[in-house]
Short mmCIF file of C-alpha atoms in Angstrom, two decimals:
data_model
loop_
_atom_site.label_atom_id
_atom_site.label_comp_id
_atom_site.label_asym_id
_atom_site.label_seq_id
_atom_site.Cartn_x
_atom_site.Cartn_y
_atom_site.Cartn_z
CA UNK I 1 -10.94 -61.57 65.99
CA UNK I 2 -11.04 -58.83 67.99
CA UNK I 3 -10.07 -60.56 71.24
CA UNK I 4 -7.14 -62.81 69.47
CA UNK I 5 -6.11 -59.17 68.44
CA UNK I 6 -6.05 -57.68 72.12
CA UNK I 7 -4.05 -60.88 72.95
CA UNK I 8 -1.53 -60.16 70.81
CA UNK I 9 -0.64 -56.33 70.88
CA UNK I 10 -0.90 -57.13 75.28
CA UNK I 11 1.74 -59.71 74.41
CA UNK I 12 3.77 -57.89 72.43
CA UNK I 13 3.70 -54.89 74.79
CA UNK I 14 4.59 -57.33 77.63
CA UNK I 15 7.36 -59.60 76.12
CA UNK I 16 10.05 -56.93 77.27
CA UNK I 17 9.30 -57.59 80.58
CA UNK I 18 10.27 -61.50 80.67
CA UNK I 19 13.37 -60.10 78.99
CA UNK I 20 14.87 -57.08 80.86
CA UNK I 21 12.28 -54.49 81.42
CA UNK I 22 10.65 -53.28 84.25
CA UNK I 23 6.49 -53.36 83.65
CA UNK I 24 3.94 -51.71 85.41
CA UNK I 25 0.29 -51.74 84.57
CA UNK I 26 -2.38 -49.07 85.92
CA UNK I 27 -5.91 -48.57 84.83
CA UNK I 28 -8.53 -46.41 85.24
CA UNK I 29 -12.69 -46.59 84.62
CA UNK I 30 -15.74 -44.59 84.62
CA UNK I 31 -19.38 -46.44 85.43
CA UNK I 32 -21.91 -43.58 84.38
CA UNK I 33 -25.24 -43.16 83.82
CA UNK I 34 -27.66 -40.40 82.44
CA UNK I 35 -30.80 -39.48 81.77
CA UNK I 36 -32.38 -36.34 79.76
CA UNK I 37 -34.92 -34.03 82.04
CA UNK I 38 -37.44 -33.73 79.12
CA UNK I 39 -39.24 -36.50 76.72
CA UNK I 40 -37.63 -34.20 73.36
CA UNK I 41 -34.34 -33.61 75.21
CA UNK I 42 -30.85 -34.83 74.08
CA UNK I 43 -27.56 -33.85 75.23
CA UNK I 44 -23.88 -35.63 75.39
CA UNK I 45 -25.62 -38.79 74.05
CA UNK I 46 -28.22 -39.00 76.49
CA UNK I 47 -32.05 -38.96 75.88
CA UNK I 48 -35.04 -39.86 78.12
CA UNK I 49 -33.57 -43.68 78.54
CA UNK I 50 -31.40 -43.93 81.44
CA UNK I 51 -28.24 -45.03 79.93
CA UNK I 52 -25.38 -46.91 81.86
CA UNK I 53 -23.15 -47.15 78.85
CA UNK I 54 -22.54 -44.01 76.75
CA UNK I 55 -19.81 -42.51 79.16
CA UNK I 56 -18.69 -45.23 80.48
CA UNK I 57 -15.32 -46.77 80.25
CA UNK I 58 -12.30 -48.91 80.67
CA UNK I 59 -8.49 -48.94 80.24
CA UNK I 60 -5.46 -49.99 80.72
CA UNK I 61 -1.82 -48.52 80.93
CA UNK I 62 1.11 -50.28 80.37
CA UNK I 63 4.19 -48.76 80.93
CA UNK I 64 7.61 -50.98 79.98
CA UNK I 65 11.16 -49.15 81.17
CA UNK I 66 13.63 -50.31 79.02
CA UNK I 67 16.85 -48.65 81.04
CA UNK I 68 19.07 -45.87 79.57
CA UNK I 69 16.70 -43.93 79.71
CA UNK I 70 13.88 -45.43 77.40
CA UNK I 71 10.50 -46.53 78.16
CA UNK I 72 7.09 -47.53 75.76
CA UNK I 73 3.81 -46.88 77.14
CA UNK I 74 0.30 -47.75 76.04
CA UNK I 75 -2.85 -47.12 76.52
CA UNK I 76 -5.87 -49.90 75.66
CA UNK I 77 -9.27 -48.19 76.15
CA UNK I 78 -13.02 -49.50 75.94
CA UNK I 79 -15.72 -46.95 75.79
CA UNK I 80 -19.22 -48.13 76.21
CA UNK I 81 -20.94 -46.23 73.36
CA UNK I 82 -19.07 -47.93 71.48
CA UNK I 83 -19.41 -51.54 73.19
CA UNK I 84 -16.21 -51.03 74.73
CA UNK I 85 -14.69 -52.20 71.23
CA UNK I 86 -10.72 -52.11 72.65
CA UNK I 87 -8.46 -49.81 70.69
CA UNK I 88 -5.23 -47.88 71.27
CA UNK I 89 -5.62 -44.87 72.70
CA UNK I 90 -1.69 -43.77 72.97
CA UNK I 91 1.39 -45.85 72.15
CA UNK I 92 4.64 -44.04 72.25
CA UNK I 93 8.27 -44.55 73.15
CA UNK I 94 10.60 -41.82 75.57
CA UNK I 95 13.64 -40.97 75.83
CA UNK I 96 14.72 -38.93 78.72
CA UNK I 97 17.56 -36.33 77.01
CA UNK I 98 18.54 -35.10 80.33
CA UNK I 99 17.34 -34.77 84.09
CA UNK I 100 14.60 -32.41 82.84
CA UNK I 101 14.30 -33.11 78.96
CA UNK I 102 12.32 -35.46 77.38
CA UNK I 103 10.85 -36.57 73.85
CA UNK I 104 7.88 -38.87 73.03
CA UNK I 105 7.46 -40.20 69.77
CA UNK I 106 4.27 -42.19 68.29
CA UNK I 107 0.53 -41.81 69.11
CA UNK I 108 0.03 -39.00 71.69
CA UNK I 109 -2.35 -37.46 73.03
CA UNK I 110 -2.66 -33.70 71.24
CA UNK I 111 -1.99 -31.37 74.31
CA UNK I 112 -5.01 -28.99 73.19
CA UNK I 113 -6.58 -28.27 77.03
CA UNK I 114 -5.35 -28.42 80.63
CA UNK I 115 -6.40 -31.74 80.93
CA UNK I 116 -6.09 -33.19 78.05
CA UNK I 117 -4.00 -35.95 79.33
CA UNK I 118 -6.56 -36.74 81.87
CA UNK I 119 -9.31 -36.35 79.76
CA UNK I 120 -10.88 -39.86 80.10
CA UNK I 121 -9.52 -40.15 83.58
CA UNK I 122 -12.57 -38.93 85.92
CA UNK I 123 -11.05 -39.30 89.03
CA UNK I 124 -8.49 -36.24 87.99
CA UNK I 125 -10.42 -33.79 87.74
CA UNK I 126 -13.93 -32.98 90.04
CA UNK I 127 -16.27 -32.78 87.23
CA UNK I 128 -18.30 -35.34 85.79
CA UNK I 129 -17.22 -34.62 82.72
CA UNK I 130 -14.88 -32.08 81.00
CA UNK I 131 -16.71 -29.10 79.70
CA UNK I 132 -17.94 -30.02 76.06
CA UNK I 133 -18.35 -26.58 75.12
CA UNK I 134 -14.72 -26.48 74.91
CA UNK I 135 -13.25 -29.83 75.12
CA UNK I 136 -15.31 -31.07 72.28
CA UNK I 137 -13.26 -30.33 68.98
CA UNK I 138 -13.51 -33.61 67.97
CA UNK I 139 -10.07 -35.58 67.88
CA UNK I 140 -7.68 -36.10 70.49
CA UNK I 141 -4.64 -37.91 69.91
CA UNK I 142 -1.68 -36.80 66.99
CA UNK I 143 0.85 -39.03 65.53
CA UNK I 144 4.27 -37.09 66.03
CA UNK I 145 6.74 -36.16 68.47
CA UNK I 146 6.32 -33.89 71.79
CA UNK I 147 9.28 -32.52 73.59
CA UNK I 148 9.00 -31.59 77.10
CA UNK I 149 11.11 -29.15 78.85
CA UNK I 150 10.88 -28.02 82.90
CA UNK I 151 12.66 -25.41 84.84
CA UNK I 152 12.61 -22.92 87.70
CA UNK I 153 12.20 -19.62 86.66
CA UNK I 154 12.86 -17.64 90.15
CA UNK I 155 10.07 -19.52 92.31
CA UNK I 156 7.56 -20.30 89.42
CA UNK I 157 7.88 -24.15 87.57
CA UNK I 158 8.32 -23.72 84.24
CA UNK I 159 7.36 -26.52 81.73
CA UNK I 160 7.59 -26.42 78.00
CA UNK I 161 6.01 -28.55 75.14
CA UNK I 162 6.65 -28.42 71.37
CA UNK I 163 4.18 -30.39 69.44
CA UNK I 164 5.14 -31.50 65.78
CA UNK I 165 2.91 -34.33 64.03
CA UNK I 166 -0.64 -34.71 62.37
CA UNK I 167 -3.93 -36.52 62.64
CA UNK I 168 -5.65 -38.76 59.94
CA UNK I 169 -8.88 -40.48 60.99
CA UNK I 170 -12.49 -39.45 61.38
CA UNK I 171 -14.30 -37.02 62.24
CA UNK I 172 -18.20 -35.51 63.09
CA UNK I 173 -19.38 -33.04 60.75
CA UNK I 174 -23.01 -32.14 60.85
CA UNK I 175 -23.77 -35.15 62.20
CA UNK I 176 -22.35 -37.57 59.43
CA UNK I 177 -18.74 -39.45 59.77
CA UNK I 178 -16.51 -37.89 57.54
CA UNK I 179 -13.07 -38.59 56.91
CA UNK I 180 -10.33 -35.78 58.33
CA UNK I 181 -6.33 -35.05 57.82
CA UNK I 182 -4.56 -32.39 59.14
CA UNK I 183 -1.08 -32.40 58.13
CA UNK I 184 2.24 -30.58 59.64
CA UNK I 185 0.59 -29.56 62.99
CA UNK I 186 3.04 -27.49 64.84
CA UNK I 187 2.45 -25.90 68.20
CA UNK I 188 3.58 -24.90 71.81
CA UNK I 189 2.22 -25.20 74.92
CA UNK I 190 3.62 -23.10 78.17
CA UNK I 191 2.84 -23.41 81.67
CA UNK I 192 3.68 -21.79 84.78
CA UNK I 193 3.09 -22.53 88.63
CA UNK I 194 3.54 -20.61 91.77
CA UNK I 195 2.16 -21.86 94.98
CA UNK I 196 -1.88 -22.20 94.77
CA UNK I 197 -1.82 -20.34 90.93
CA UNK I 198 -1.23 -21.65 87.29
CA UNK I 199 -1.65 -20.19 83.82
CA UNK I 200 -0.82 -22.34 80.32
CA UNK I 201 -1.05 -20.98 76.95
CA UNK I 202 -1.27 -22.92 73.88
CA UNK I 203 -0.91 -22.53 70.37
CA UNK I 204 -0.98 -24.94 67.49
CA UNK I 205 -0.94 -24.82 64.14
CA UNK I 206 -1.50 -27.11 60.99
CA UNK I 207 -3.34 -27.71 57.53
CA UNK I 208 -6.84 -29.54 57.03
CA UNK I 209 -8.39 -31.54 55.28
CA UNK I 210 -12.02 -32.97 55.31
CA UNK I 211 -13.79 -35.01 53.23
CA UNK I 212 -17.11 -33.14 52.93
CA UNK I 213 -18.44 -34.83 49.85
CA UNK I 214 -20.73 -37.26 51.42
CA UNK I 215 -22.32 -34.79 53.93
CA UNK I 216 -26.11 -35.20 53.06
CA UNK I 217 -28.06 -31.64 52.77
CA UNK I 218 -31.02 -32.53 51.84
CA UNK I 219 -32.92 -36.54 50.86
CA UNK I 220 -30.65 -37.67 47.70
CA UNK I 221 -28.51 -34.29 47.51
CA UNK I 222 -25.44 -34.18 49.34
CA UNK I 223 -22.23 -31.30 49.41
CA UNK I 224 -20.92 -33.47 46.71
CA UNK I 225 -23.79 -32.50 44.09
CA UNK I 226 -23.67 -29.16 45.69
CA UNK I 227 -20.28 -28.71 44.25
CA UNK I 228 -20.63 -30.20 41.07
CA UNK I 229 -23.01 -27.99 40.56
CA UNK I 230 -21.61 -25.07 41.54
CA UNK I 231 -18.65 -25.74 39.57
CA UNK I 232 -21.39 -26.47 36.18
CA UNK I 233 -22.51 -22.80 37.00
CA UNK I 234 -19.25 -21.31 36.30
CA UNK I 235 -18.85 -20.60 40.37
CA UNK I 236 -15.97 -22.55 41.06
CA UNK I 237 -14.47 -19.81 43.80
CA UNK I 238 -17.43 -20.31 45.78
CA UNK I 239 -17.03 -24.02 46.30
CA UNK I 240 -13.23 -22.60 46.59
CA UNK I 241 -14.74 -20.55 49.66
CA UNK I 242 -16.59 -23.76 51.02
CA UNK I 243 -14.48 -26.84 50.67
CA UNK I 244 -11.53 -27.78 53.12
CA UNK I 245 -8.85 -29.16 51.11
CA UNK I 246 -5.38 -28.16 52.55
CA UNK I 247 -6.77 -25.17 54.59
CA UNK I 248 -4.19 -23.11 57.26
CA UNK I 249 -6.13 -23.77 60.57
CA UNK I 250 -4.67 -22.70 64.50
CA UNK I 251 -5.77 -23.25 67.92
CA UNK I 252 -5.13 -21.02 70.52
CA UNK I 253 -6.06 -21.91 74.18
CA UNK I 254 -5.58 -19.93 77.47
CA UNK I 255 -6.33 -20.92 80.90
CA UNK I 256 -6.05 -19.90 84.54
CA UNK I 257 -6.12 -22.39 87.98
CA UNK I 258 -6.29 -21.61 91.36
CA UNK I 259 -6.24 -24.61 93.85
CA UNK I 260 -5.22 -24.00 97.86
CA UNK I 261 -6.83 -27.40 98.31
CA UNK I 262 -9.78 -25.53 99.86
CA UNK I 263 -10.96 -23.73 96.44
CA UNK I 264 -10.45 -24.54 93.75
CA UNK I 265 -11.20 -22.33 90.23
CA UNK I 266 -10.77 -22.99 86.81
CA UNK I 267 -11.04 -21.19 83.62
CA UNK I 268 -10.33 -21.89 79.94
CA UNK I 269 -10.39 -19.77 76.81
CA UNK I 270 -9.67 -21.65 73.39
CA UNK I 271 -10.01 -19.89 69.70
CA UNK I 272 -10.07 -22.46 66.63
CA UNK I 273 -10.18 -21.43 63.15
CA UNK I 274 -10.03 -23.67 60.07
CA UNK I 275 -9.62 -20.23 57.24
CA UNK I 276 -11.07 -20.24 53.80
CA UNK I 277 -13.78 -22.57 54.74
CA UNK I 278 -17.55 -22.59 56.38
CA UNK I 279 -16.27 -23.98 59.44
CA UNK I 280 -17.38 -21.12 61.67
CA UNK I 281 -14.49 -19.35 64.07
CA UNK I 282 -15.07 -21.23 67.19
CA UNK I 283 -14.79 -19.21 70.33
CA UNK I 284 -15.51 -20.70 73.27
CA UNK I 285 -14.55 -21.15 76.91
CA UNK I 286 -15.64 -21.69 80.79
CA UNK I 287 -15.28 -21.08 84.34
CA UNK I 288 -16.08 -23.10 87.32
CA UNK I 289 -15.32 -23.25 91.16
CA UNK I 290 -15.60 -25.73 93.71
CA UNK I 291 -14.85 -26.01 97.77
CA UNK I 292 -13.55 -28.72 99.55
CA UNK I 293 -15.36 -29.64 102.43
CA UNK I 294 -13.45 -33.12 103.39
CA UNK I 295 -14.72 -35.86 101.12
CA UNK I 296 -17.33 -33.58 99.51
CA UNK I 297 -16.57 -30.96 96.71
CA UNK I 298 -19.59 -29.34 95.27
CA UNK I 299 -19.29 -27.57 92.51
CA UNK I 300 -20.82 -25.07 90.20
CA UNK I 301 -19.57 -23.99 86.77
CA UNK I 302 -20.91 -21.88 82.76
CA UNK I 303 -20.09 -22.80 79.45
CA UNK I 304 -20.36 -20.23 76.64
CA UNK I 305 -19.98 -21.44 72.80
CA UNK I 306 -20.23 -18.72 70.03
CA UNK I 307 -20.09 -20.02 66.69
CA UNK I 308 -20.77 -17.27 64.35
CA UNK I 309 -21.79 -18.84 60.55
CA UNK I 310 -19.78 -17.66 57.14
CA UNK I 311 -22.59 -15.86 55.72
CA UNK I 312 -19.60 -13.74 54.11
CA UNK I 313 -19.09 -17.04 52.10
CA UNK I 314 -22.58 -16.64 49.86
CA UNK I 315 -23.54 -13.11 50.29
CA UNK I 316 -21.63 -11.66 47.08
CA UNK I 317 -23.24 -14.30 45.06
CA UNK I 318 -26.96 -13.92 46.59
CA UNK I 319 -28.20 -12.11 43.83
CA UNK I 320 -26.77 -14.75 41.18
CA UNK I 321 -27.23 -17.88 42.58
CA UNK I 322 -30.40 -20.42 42.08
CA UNK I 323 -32.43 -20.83 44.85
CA UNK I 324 -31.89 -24.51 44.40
CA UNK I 325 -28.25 -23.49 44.90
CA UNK I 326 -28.71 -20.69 46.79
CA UNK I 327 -30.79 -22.35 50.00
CA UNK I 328 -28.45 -25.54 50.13
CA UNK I 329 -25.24 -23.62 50.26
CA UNK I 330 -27.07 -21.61 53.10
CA UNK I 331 -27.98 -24.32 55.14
CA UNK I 332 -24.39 -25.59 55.20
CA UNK I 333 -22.91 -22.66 56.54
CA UNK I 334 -25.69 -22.16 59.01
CA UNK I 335 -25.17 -26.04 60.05
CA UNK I 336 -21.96 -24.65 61.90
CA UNK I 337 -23.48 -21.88 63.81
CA UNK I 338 -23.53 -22.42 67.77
CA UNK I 339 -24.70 -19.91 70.38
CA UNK I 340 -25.33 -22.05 73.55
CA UNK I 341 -24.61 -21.23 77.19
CA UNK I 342 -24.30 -24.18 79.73
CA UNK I 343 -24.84 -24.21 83.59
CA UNK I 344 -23.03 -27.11 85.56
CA UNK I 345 -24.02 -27.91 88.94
CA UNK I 346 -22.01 -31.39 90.72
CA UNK I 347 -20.69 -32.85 94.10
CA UNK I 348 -17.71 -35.39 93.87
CA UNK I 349 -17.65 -37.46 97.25
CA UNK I 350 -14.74 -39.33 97.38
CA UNK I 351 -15.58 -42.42 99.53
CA UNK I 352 -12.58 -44.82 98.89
CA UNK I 353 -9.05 -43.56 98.11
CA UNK I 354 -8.94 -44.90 95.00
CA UNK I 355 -12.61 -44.13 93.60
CA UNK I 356 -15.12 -41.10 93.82
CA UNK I 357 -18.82 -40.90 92.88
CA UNK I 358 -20.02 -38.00 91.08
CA UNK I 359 -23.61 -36.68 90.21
CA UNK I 360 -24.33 -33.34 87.99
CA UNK I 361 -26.82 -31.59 86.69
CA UNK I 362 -26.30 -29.91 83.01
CA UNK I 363 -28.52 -27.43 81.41
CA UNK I 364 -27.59 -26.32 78.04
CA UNK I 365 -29.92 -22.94 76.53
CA UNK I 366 -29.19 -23.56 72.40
CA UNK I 367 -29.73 -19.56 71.30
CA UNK I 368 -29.13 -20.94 67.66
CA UNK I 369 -32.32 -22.99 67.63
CA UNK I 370 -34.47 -21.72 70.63
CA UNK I 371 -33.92 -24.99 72.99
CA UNK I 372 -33.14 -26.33 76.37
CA UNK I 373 -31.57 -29.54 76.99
CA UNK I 374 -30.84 -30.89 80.46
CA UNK I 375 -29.24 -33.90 81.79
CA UNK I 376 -28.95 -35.37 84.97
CA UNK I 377 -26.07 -37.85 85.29
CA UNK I 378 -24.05 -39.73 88.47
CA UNK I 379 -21.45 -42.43 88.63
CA UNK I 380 -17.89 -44.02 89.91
CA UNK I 381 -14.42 -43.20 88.55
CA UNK I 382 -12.00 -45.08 89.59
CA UNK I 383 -8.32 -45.69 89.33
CA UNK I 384 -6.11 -48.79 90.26
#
């Protein structure tokens, strides 16, 4: 079903083309593989089983001009971990208002990071992968409009985004699949370049919603009961304190690149906060630098997470609450407390124009529970 499926929405995306329109198709893939350093390790999906398939990846991108000035693009992607199961990834249509104006409408990808358009593309960036401490809030794409402005401001490039949209899907909350809205997201994102420097700023906006219900707390007891009886105990403001129903929540993300093709340095700062909820304030960021030395590019870079828990949720009601009541409600709001620092250490070697392989070692120190996790992972990307 699946396949017949693929068939179709590849048809339908090409059809134009036998008509009027102007098709080109691009692609890009990842071939990874990973391995933890210790027998009790995990990290980014990996455990002591060298695994070829949980980063790797497929796609394809199909881009149809349509002539004054409107074009479709879309973007089919596989990812192993999840048998390469085929979805859509974007699908949007542009209109170009003027010679530096332009609006997208549809699925897009939510312009949270510096490379969050290149994301799943390896071969953009030096890496191996992104920096999860960061780039890991959990959904990537927004249904909704962008606009896109550039300019030159003196000698710096100017280019301007307004976001305005929301997201309605899933979503990983202490380890269980829960379902997650956010509605009205509004934001802006800003960057400037001069010569080897650039600096972006980002700021969005919007109102959440998860479905916390079926998060399991204990065997047979999940947030669900914990609310119900909450509420039976006359203490409906705390589950009022705990629950995300229609919450104000805003990102706000900074970042800083030098690249005179010999060095390059990156740094990103991003702040998220979902308010009136135990979602913790999530400050995080990272910093990393690489040299060129022909094909090779070593790198080297740190992640820090701090995730400080709510306890300002349950302390007022400490002294009231059941310890049946009392303990549960604490281990939720600890569930979303992260200290962690991350050391990254990588070469890219890019031995074909169109490909590079990439090998890095990750070592993650998890303050919140005492633990080290490492991973040592290599592989291809490619584009064509």
């Amino acid at each position: 079903m699946r396949k017949r499926l693929l068939a179709l929405s590849l048809a339908v995306i090409l059809a134009p083309a036998a008509v009027s329109a102007e098709t080109t198709i691009n692609g890009f893939a990842s071939i990874k593989a990973g391995i933890t350093t210790g027998s009790d390790e995990q990290l980014y999906g990996y455990d002591d089983t060298l695994d070829f398939k949980n980063e790797s990846l497929i796609a394809l991108q199909i881009k149809s001009d349509l002539g004054e000035k409107l074009s479709v693009t879309a973007q089919l992607l596989g990812r192993g971990r999840d048998d390469f199961d085929v979805g859509f990834e974007w699908a949007f249509i542009s209109y170009q208002l003027t010679d530096n104006m332009t609006i997208n409408a549809g699925r897009l990808r939510t312009p949270f990071y510096k490379y969050s358009d290149f994301k799943d593309v390896g071969y953009a960036y030096d890496w191996l992968r992104v920096p999860q401490g960061v780039y890991g809030l959990g959904f990537d794409t927004i249904e909704g409009l962008t606009f896109y402005r550039t300019a030159q401001l003196g000698s710096v490039d100017s280019t301007l985004q307004l976001i305005f949209g929301g997201y309605d899907g899933n979503a990983s909350l202490s380890g269980a699949q829960v379902s997650a809205r956010i509605d009205n997201v509004a934001g802006i994102t800003w960057e400037l370049a001069k010569d080897s420097l650039s600096a972006r700023f980002a700021y969005l906006t919007g109102k959440t919603s998860i479905e916390t219900a079926p998060v399991t707390l204990a065997p047979g007891f999940t947030v669900g009961n914990l609310y119900q009886a909450l509420n039976a105990n006359g203490l409906a403001p705390v589950v009022e304190a705990v629950d995300i129903d229609d919450e104000s929540s805003n990102f706000i993300g900074v970042g800083l690149t030098y690249d005179d093709s010999n060095w390059i340095a990156v740094a990103e700062y991003t702040r998220v906060e979902v308010e009136n909820s135990f979602i913790s304030i999530q400050k995080n960021w990272y910093a990393s630098l690489g040299k060129r030395f022909n094909s090779f590019t070593p790198y080297i870079s740190y992640e820090r997470e701090n995730n400080d828990a709510v306890v300002s949720i349950y302390q007022p009601y400490s002294s009231v609450l059941p310890p049946q009541l009392l303990v549960p409600l604490q281990g939720l709001v600890a569930s979303q407390e992260r200290d962690a620092s991350t050391w990254n250490v990588g070469v890219r070697y890019d031995f074909h124009p169109s490909a590079a392989f990439k090998a890095q070692f990750s070592s993650e120190d998890l303050d919140t529970t005492g633990q080290r996790n490492g991973v040592v992972a290599f592989g291809v990307d490619l584009v064509f």
